[in-house]
XYZ file of C-alpha atoms in Angstrom:
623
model
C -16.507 -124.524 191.606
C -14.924 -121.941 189.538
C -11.167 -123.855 189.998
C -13.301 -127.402 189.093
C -13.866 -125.748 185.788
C -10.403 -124.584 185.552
C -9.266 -127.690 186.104
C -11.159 -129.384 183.570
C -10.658 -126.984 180.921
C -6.918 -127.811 181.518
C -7.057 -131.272 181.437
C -9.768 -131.106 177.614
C -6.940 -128.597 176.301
C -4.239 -130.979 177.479
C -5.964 -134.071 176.264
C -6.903 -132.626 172.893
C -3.175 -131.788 172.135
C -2.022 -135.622 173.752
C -4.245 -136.832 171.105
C -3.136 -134.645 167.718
C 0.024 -135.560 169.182
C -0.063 -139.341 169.061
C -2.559 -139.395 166.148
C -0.746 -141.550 164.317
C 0.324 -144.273 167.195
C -3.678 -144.502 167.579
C -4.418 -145.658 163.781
C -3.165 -149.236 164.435
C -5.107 -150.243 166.870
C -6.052 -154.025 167.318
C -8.603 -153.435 170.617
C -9.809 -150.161 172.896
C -8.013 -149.698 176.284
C -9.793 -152.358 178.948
C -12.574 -150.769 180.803
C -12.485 -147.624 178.372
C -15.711 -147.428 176.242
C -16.918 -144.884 174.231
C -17.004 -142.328 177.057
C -13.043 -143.225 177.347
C -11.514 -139.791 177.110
C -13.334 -138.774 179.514
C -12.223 -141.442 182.264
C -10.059 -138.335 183.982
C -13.549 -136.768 185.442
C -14.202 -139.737 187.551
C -11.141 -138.748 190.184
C -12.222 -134.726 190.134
C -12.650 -133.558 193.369
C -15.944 -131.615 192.637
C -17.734 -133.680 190.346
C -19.822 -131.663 188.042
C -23.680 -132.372 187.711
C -25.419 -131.572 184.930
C -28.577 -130.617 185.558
C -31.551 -129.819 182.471
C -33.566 -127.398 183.988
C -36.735 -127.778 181.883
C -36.659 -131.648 182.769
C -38.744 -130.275 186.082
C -41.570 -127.657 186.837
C -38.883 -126.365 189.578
C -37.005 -122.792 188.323
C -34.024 -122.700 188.597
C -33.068 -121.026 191.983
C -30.600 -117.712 191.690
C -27.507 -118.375 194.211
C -25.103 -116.077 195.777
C -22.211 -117.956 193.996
C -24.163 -117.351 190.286
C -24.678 -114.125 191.240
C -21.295 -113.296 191.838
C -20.616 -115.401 188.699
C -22.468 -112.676 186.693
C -21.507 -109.788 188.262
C -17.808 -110.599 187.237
C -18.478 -111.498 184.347
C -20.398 -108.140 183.805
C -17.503 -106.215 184.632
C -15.060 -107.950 182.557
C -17.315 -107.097 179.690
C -15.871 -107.771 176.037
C -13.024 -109.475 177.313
C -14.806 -112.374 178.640
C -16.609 -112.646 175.630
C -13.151 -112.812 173.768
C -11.986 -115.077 175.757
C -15.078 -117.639 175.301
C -14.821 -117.075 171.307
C -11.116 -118.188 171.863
C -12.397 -120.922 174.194
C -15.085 -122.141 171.761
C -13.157 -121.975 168.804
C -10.503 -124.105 170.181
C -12.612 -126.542 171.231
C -14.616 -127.009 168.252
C -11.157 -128.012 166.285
C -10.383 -130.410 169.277
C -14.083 -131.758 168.326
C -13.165 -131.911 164.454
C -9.898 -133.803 165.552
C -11.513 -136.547 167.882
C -14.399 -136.532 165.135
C -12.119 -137.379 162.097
C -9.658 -139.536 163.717
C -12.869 -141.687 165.050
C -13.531 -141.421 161.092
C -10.219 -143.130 159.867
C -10.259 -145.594 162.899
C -13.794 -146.552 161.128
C -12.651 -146.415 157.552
C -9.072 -148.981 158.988
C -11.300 -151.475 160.971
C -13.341 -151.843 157.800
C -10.648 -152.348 155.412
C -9.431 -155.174 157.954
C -13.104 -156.989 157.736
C -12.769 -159.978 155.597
C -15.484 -159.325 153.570
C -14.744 -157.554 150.366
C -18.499 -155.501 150.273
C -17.355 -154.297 153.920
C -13.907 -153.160 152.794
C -15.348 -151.361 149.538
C -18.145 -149.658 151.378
C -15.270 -148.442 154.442
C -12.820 -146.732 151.138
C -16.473 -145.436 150.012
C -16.888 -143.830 153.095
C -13.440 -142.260 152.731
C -14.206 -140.881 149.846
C -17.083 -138.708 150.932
C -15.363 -137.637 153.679
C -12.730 -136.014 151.314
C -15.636 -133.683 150.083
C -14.794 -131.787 153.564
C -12.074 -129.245 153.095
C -11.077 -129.426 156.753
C -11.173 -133.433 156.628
C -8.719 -133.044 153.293
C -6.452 -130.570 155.145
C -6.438 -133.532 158.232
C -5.670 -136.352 155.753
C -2.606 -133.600 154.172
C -0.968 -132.787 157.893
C -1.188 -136.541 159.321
C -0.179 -138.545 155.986
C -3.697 -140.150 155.890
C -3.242 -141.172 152.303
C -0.434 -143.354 152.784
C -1.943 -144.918 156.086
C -5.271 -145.551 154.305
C -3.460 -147.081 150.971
C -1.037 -149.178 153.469
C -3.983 -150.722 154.439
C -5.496 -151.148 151.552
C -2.650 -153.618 150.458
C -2.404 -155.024 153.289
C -5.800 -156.576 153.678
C -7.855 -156.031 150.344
C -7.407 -157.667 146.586
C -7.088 -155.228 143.999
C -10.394 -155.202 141.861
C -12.361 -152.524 140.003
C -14.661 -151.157 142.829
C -11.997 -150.484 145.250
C -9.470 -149.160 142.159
C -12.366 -146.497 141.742
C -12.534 -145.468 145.127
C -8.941 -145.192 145.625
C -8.195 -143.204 142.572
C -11.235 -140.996 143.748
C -9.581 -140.360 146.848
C -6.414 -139.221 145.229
C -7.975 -137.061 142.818
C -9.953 -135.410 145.483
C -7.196 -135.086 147.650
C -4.583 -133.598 144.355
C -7.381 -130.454 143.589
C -6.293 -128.873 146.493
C -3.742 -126.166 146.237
C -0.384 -126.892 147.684
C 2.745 -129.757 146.898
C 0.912 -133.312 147.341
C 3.137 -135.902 149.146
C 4.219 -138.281 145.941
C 4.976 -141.374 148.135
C 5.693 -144.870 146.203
C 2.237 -146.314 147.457
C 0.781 -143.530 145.556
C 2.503 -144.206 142.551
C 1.792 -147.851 143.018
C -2.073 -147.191 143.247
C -2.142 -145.260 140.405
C -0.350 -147.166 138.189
C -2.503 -150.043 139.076
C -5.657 -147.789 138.544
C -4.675 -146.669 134.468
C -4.313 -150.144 134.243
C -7.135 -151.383 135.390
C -9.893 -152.376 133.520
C -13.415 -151.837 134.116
C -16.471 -154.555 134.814
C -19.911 -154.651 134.172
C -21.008 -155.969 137.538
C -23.355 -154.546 140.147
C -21.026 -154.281 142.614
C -18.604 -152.149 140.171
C -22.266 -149.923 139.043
C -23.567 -149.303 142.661
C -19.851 -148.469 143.743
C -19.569 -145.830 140.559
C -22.900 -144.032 141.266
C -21.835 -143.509 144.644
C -18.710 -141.954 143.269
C -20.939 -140.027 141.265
C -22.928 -138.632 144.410
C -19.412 -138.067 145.976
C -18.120 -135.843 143.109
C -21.480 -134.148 142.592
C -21.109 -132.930 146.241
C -17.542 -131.946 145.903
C -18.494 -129.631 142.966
C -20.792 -127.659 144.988
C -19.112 -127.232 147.886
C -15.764 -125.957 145.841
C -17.544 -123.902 143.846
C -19.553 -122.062 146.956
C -16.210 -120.180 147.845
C -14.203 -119.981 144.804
C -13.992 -117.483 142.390
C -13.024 -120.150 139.659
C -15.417 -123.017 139.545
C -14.300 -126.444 139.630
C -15.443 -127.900 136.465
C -15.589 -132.296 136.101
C -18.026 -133.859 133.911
C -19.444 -136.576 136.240
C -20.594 -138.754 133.360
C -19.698 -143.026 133.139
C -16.892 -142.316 130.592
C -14.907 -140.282 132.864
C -15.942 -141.475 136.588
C -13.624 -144.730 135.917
C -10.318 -145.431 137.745
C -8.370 -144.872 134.659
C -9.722 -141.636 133.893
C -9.612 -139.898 137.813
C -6.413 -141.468 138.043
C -4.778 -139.431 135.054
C -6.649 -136.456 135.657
C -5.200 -136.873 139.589
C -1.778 -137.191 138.328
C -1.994 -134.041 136.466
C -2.620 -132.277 139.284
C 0.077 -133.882 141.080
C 2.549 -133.148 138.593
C 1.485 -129.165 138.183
C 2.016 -128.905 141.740
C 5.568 -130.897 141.821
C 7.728 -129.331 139.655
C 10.783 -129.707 140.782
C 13.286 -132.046 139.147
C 13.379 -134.770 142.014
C 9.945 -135.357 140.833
C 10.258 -135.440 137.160
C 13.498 -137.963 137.644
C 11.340 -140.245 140.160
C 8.604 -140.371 137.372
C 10.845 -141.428 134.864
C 12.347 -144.215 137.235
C 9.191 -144.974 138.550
C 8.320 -146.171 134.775
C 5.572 -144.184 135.052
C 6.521 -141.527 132.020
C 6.993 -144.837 130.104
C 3.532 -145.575 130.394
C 1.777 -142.125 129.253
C 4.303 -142.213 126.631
C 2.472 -145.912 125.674
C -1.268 -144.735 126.270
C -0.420 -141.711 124.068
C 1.284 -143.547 121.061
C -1.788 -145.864 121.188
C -4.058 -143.125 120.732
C -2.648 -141.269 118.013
C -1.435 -144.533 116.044
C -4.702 -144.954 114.409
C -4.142 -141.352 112.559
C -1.028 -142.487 110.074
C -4.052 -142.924 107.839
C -6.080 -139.780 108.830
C -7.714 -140.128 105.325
C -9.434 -142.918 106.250
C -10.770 -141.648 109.624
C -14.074 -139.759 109.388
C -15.176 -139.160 112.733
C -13.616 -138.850 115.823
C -14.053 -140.375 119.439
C -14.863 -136.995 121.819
C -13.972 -138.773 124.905
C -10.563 -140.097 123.586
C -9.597 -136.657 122.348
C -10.433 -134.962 126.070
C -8.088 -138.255 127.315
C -5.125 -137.217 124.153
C -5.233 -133.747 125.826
C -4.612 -134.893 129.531
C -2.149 -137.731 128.355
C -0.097 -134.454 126.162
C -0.285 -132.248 129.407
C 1.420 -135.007 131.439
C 4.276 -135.915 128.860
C 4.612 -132.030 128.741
C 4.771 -131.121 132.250
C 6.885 -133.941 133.237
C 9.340 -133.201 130.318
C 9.612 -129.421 130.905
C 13.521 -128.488 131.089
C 14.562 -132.398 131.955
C 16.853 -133.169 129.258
C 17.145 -136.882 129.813
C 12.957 -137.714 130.345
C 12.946 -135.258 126.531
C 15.623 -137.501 125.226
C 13.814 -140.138 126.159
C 10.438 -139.409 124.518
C 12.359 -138.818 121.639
C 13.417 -142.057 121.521
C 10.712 -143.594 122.832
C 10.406 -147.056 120.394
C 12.544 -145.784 117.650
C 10.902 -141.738 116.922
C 7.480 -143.705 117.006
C 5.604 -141.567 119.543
C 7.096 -138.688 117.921
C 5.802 -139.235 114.488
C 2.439 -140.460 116.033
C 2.278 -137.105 117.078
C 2.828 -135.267 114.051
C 0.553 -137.929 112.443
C -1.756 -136.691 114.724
C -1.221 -132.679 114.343
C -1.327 -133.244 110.708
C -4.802 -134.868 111.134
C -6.081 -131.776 112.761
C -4.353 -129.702 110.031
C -6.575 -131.356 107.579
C -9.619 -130.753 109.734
C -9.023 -126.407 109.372
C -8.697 -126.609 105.681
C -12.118 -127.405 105.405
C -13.403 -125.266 107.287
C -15.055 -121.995 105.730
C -14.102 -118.387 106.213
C -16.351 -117.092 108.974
C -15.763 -120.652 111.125
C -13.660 -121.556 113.821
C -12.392 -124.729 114.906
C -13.823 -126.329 117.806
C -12.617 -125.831 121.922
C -11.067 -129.606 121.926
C -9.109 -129.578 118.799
C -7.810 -126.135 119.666
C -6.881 -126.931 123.116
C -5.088 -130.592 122.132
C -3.091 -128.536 118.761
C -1.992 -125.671 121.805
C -0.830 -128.860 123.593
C 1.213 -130.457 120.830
C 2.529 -127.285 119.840
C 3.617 -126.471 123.410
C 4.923 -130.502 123.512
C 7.072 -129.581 120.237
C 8.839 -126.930 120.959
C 9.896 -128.421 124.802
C 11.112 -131.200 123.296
C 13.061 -129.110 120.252
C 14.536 -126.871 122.755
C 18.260 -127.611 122.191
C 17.343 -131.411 121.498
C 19.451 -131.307 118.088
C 18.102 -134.985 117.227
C 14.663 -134.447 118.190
C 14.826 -131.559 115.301
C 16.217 -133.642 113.284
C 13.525 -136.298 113.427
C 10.818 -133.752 112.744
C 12.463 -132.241 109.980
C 11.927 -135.773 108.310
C 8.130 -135.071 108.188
C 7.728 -131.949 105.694
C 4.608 -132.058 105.793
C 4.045 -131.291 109.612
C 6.400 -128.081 108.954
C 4.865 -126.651 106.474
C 2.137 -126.893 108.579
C 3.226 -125.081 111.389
C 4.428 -122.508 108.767
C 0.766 -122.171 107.586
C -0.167 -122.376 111.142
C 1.758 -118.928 112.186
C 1.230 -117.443 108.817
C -2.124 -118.283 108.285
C -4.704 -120.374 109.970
C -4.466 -119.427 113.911
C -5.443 -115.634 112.930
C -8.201 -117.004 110.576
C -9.791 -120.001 112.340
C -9.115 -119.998 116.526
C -10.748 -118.354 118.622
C -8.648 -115.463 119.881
C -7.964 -116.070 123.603
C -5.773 -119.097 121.723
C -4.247 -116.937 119.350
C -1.058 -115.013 121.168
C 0.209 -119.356 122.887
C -0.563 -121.097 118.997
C 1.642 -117.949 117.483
C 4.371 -118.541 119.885
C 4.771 -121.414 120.196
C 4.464 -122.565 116.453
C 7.223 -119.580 115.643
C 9.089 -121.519 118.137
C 9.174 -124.321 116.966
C 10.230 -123.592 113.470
C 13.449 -121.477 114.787
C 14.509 -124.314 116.743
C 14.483 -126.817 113.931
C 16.066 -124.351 111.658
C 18.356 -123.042 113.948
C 19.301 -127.299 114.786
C 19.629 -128.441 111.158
C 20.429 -127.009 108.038
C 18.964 -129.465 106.165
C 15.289 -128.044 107.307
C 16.518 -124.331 106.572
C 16.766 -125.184 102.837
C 13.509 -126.942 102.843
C 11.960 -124.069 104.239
C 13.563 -121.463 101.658
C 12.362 -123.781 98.574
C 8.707 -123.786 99.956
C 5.775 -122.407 100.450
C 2.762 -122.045 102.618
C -0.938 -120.081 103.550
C -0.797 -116.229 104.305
C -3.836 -114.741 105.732
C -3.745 -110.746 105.223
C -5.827 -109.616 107.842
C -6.697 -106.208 106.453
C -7.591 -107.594 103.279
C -9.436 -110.611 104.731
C -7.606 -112.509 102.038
C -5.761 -115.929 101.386
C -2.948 -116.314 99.362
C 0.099 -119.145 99.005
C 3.713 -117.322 98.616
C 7.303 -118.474 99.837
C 7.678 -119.082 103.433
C 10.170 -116.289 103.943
C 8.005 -113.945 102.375
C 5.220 -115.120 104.272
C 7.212 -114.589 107.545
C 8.463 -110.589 105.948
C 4.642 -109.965 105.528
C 3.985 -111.271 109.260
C 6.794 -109.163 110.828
C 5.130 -106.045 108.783
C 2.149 -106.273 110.235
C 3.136 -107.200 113.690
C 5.266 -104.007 113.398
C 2.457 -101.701 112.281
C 0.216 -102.965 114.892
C 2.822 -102.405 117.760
C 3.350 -98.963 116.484
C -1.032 -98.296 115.967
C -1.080 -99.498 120.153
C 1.668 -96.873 120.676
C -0.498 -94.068 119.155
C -3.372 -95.339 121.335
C -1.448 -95.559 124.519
C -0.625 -91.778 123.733
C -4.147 -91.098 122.907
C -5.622 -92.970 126.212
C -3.136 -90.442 128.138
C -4.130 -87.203 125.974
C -6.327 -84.491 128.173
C -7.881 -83.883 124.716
C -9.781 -86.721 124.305
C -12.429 -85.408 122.333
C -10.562 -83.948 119.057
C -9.281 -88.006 118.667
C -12.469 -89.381 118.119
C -12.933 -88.705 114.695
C -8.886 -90.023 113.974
C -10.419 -93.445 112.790
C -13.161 -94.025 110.129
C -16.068 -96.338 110.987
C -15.621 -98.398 108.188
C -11.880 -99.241 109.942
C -10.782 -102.909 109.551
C -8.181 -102.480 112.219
C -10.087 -104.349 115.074
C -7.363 -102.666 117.814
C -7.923 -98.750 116.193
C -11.920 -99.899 116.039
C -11.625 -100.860 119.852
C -9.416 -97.907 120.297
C -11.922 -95.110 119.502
C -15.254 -96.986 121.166
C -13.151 -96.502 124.115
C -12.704 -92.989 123.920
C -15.990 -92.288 123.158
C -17.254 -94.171 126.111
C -14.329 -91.983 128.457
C -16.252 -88.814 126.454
C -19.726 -89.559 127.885
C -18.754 -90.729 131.012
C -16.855 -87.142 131.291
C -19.471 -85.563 130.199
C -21.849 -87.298 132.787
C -19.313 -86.079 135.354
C -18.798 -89.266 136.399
C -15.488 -89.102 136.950
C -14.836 -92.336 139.074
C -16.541 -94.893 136.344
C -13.893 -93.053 133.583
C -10.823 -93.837 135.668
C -11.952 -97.667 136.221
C -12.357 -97.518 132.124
C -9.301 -95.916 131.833
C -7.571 -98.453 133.923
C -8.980 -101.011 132.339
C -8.165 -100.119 128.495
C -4.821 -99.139 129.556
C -3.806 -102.746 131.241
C -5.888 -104.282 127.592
C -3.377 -102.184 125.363
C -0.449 -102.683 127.945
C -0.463 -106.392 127.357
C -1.268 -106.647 123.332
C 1.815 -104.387 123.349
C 3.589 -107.225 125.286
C 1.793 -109.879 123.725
C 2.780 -108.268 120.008
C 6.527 -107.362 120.940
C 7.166 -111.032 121.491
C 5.337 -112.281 118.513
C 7.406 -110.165 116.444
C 10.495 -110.572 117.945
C 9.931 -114.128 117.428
C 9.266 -114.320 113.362
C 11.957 -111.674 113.459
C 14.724 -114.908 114.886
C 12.739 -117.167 112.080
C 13.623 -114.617 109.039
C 17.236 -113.886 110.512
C 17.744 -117.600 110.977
C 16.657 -118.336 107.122
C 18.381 -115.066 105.813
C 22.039 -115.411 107.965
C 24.477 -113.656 105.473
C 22.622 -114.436 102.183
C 22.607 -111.317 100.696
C 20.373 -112.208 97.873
C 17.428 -113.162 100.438
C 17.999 -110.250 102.084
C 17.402 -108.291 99.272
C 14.035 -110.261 98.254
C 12.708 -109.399 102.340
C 13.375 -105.462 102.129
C 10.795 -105.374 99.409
C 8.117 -106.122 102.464
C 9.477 -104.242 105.628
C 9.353 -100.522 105.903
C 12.417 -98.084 104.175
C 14.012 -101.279 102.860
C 15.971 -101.836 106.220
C 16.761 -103.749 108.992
C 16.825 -101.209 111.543
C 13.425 -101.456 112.990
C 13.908 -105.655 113.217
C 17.073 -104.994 114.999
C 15.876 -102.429 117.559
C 13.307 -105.083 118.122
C 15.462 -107.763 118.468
C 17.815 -105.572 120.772
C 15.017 -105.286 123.114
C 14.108 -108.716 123.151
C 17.655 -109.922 123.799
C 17.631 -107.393 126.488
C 14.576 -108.907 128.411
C 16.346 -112.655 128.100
C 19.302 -111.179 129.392
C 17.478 -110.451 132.675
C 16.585 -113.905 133.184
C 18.919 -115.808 134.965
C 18.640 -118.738 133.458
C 21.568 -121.048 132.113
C 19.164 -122.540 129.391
C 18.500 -119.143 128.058
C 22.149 -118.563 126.657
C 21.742 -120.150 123.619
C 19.014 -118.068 122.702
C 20.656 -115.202 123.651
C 23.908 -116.329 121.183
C 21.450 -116.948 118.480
C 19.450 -114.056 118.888
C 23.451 -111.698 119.154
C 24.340 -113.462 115.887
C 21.287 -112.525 113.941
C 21.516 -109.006 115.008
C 25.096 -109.025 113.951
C 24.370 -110.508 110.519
C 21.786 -107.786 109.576
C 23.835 -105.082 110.591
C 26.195 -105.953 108.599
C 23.706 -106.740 105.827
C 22.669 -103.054 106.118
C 26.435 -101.773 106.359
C 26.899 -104.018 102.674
C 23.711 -102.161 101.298
């Protein structure tokens, strides 16, 4: 009996493997083996010597009577103990993922004999079906290691005609399938489908309804099954505007292309025309904003689409010089000056707002996208910075946008990206053209003085001399703190700052302590260290977060100064003892860190940033 069960176990272990093995052979079948029903992979018992007989014992009043062999059975297995049991987890365990296998490839061979039915309802209902199943992890890990995707898709074209209900099934499937961590398998059929799907325009019918509720039930589920073991909740709003096969399908490709970043990728997006056509859905979106005076309100879901369309041209543009030459291009500058068009809009929309307000989560996130998109496609892209320097306008704003309205209207977990990358953006243009260097020195823009809580206008370059001041001060206040937070005498700094402080980071500084100070004196020592920790990483990155910021306007005002002497002379009025010393220790450190990179598109900077320190050395030596 015992080498019966051996024997089986053998042949299920052997069977399950012949069958992960072939999976793929099996998928195009036309007809089961002859004489082979359901009960097929099983077929091998009927030639076992010993045929097993399975016997319910409660089926009659008879117990069950104790034999020598099943007490010898148990005695073994007594005396093996915690092995055995080890062994039968093992045993189990492997054959419940045999049973998942069997389970989901019966699952696909459903979903494929479906899509072959000649009736359209039949075919939509199998790709349905499909897409429920993707709400299982282990079914989306199956469909990942066998190239399910392309086998269901294959079929798809093979036998179906494209229409709305199936477009919004496949580009479910895909979007499901993208969420998942991990490179996703960019094959042409997916590219195909997609394409197909952002073009495809919805129907009214009650085929196309009934199909999107069930999508709706199908990405319901998936929420709360994600979200049941992850840290970071999923977050899709399964309304009708955005459960359409245009909308999964972008939000799918973003996903794709965050996960693919290579440069094979980005070059078989452009050829694919695929780049093309976000460039196209974006320029048709912001077109309508050349007149922004004229617009009063604005369409919620088309800004949430703007933001995805942005994130795509953005990620799929990052360091590729040809797809950023070719948005530049892209109909003669149009999309280009759409954008700004569009960022100028927005502009217009924080000048009316009042002093305590702050500009809504949308229109922050899309002007962090476009100011992101601008300075990847400035970045050494001497015509592209040419071509925005046409549009005053748009830099000034971005001048009033680092000087001004980011500290005084977003919300601050948006500040440190807006600062960057709108200081960015202005030294590439003026470090491209010369033309918008002298526009910028005849100028000026907003300055927001954040310990006076006060607006002003004054010249650009002063404007940038006031922000590296008080960048500079509040690097060296964090310094103090850092020395503070690692002081045994905690409690003779307490009274170092005045309650009626405006300095939010000395304010923050000395709550902190005081909390350290009762927790000490509560003796409880472990809660201080966690609070220690934890103030020590906050300061640690501000410092960070402030060295670059001010390393940053620092390139702007070398840029715009060079060897002008004059200039020079008007921006020692607003840093401290009337030098450059403290800029170029700054700037020293910061052309250190780039040094470290590595990378072959970081020696520009590093020549710009060497010339600049050069200049105001010898700026200082002239004084």
């Amino acid at each position: 009996m015992e080498q019966t069960q051996q024997g089986v176990k053998r042949e299920l272990t052997h069977k399950g493997n012949e069958d992960v093995a072939s999976i793929k052979d099996c998928y195009d079948f036309e007809e089961d083996t002859k004489g082979q029903g359901a009960g097929g992979q099983f077929q091998f018992m009927k030639n076992a010597k010993n045929k097993m007989i399975f016997r319910n014992p409660w089926a009659s009043n008879e117990e069950p009577a104790e034999t020598s062999t099943s007490k010898d059975v148990l005695k073994k297995a007594e005396s093996v103990g915690t092995k055995s049991t080890s062994t039968q987890d093992k045993s189990s365990n492997k054959s419940k993922e045999n049973g998942e296998l069997v389970d989901f490839r019966n699952d696909i061979k459903y979903v494929i004999s479906g899509l072959k039915e000649k009736s359209q309802n039949v075919q939509i209902l199998s790709a349905l079906f499909m897409s429920s199943k993707c709400t299982s992890a282990e079914f989306r890990q199956f469909c990942r290691n066998h190239d399910i995707l392309d086998l269901f898709l294959a079929n798809c074209v093979k036998y179906t005609k494209p229409g709305p209900s199936l477009a919004l099934a496949q580009s479910t499937i895909i979007y499901l399938l993208s969420r998942d961590k991990g490179n996703f398998h960019f094959s042409q059929k997916v590219i195909k489908v997609i394409t197909s799907s952002i073009e495809m325009e919805e129907d009214l019918s009650d085929e196309y309804l009934k199909t999107k509720e069930k999508i709706k039930e199908t990405l319901r589920e998936y929420i709360v099954s994600v979200n049941k073991n992850n840290d970071k909740p999923v977050t899709f709003e399964v309304v009708d505007e955005k459960v359409t096969p245009k909308n999964l399908a972008l939000e799918a490709l973003l996903f794709i292309s965050i996960s693919n970043s290579s440069t094979k990728f980005r070059d078989e997006i452009h050829k694919c025309g695929m780049l093309g056509l976000l460039a196209e859905l974006a320029n048709d979106l912001c077109a309508p904003y050349k007149n922004a005076h004229t617009i009063t309100s604005i369409n919620k879901f088309e800004e949430k689409q703007l933001n995805v369309l942005l994130r795509l041209i953005l990620h799929n543009s990052m360091n590729h010089g040809t797809n950023k030459a070719y948005l530049t291009l892209f109909k003669k500058n149009e999309l280009i000056s759409n954008l700004q068009d569009y960022f100028n809009f927005l502009c217009e929309k924080i000048k009316v707002l009042k002093e305590d307000e702050r500009l809504d989560v949308e229109k922050t996130n899309i002007i962090q996208v476009l100011l992101n998109l601008t300075l990847n496609l400035t970045e050494e892209n001497e015509l592209c910075c040419s071509v925005i320097g046409k549009s005053h306008l748009f830099v000034k704003n971005l001048c009033c946008m680092l000087g001004c309205w980011t500290n005084k209207y977003i919300n601050e977990k948006h500040r440190f990206i807006n600062l960057m990358s709108a200081a960015g953006c202005v030294a590439n243009i003026v470090e491209a053209c010369g033309k918008n260097r002298r526009f910028l020195l005849s100028e000026t823009c907003d300055y927001y003085d954040e310990k006076k809580k006060e607006t002003s206008v004054i010249r650009i370059i002063d404007c940038f001399a006031k922000c590296f001041t008080f960048l500079e001060s509040q690097i060296t206040v964090i310094d103090e703190n850092i020395d503070h937070m690692l002081d045994n005498d905690i409690d003779e700094d307490i009274g170092a700052v005045s309650d009626t402080s405006d300095d939010d980071l000395e304010r923050e500084s000395r709550n902190s302590r005081i909390e350290m100070v009762k927790l000490r004196n509560e003796q409880k020592e472990k809660e201080c260290n966690v609070l220690f920790t934890e103030v020590a990483e906050k300061y640690a990155t501000s410092h960070m977060e402030i060295n670059f910021l001010a390393s940053f306007v620092g390139v702007n005002l070398g840029l715009l100064i060079q060897t002008d002497e004059e200039l020079a002379d008007s921006i020692r009025a607003h840093i401290p003892n009337g030098k450059f010393g403290t800029m170029n220790s700054l700037l020293q450190r910061f052309l250190d860190f780039t040094s470290q990179i590595h990378q072959n598109r970081a020696n520009s900077c590093i020549r710009a940033v060497s010339k600049i320190i050069e200049n105001l050395e010898a700026l200082d030596c002239l004084r």
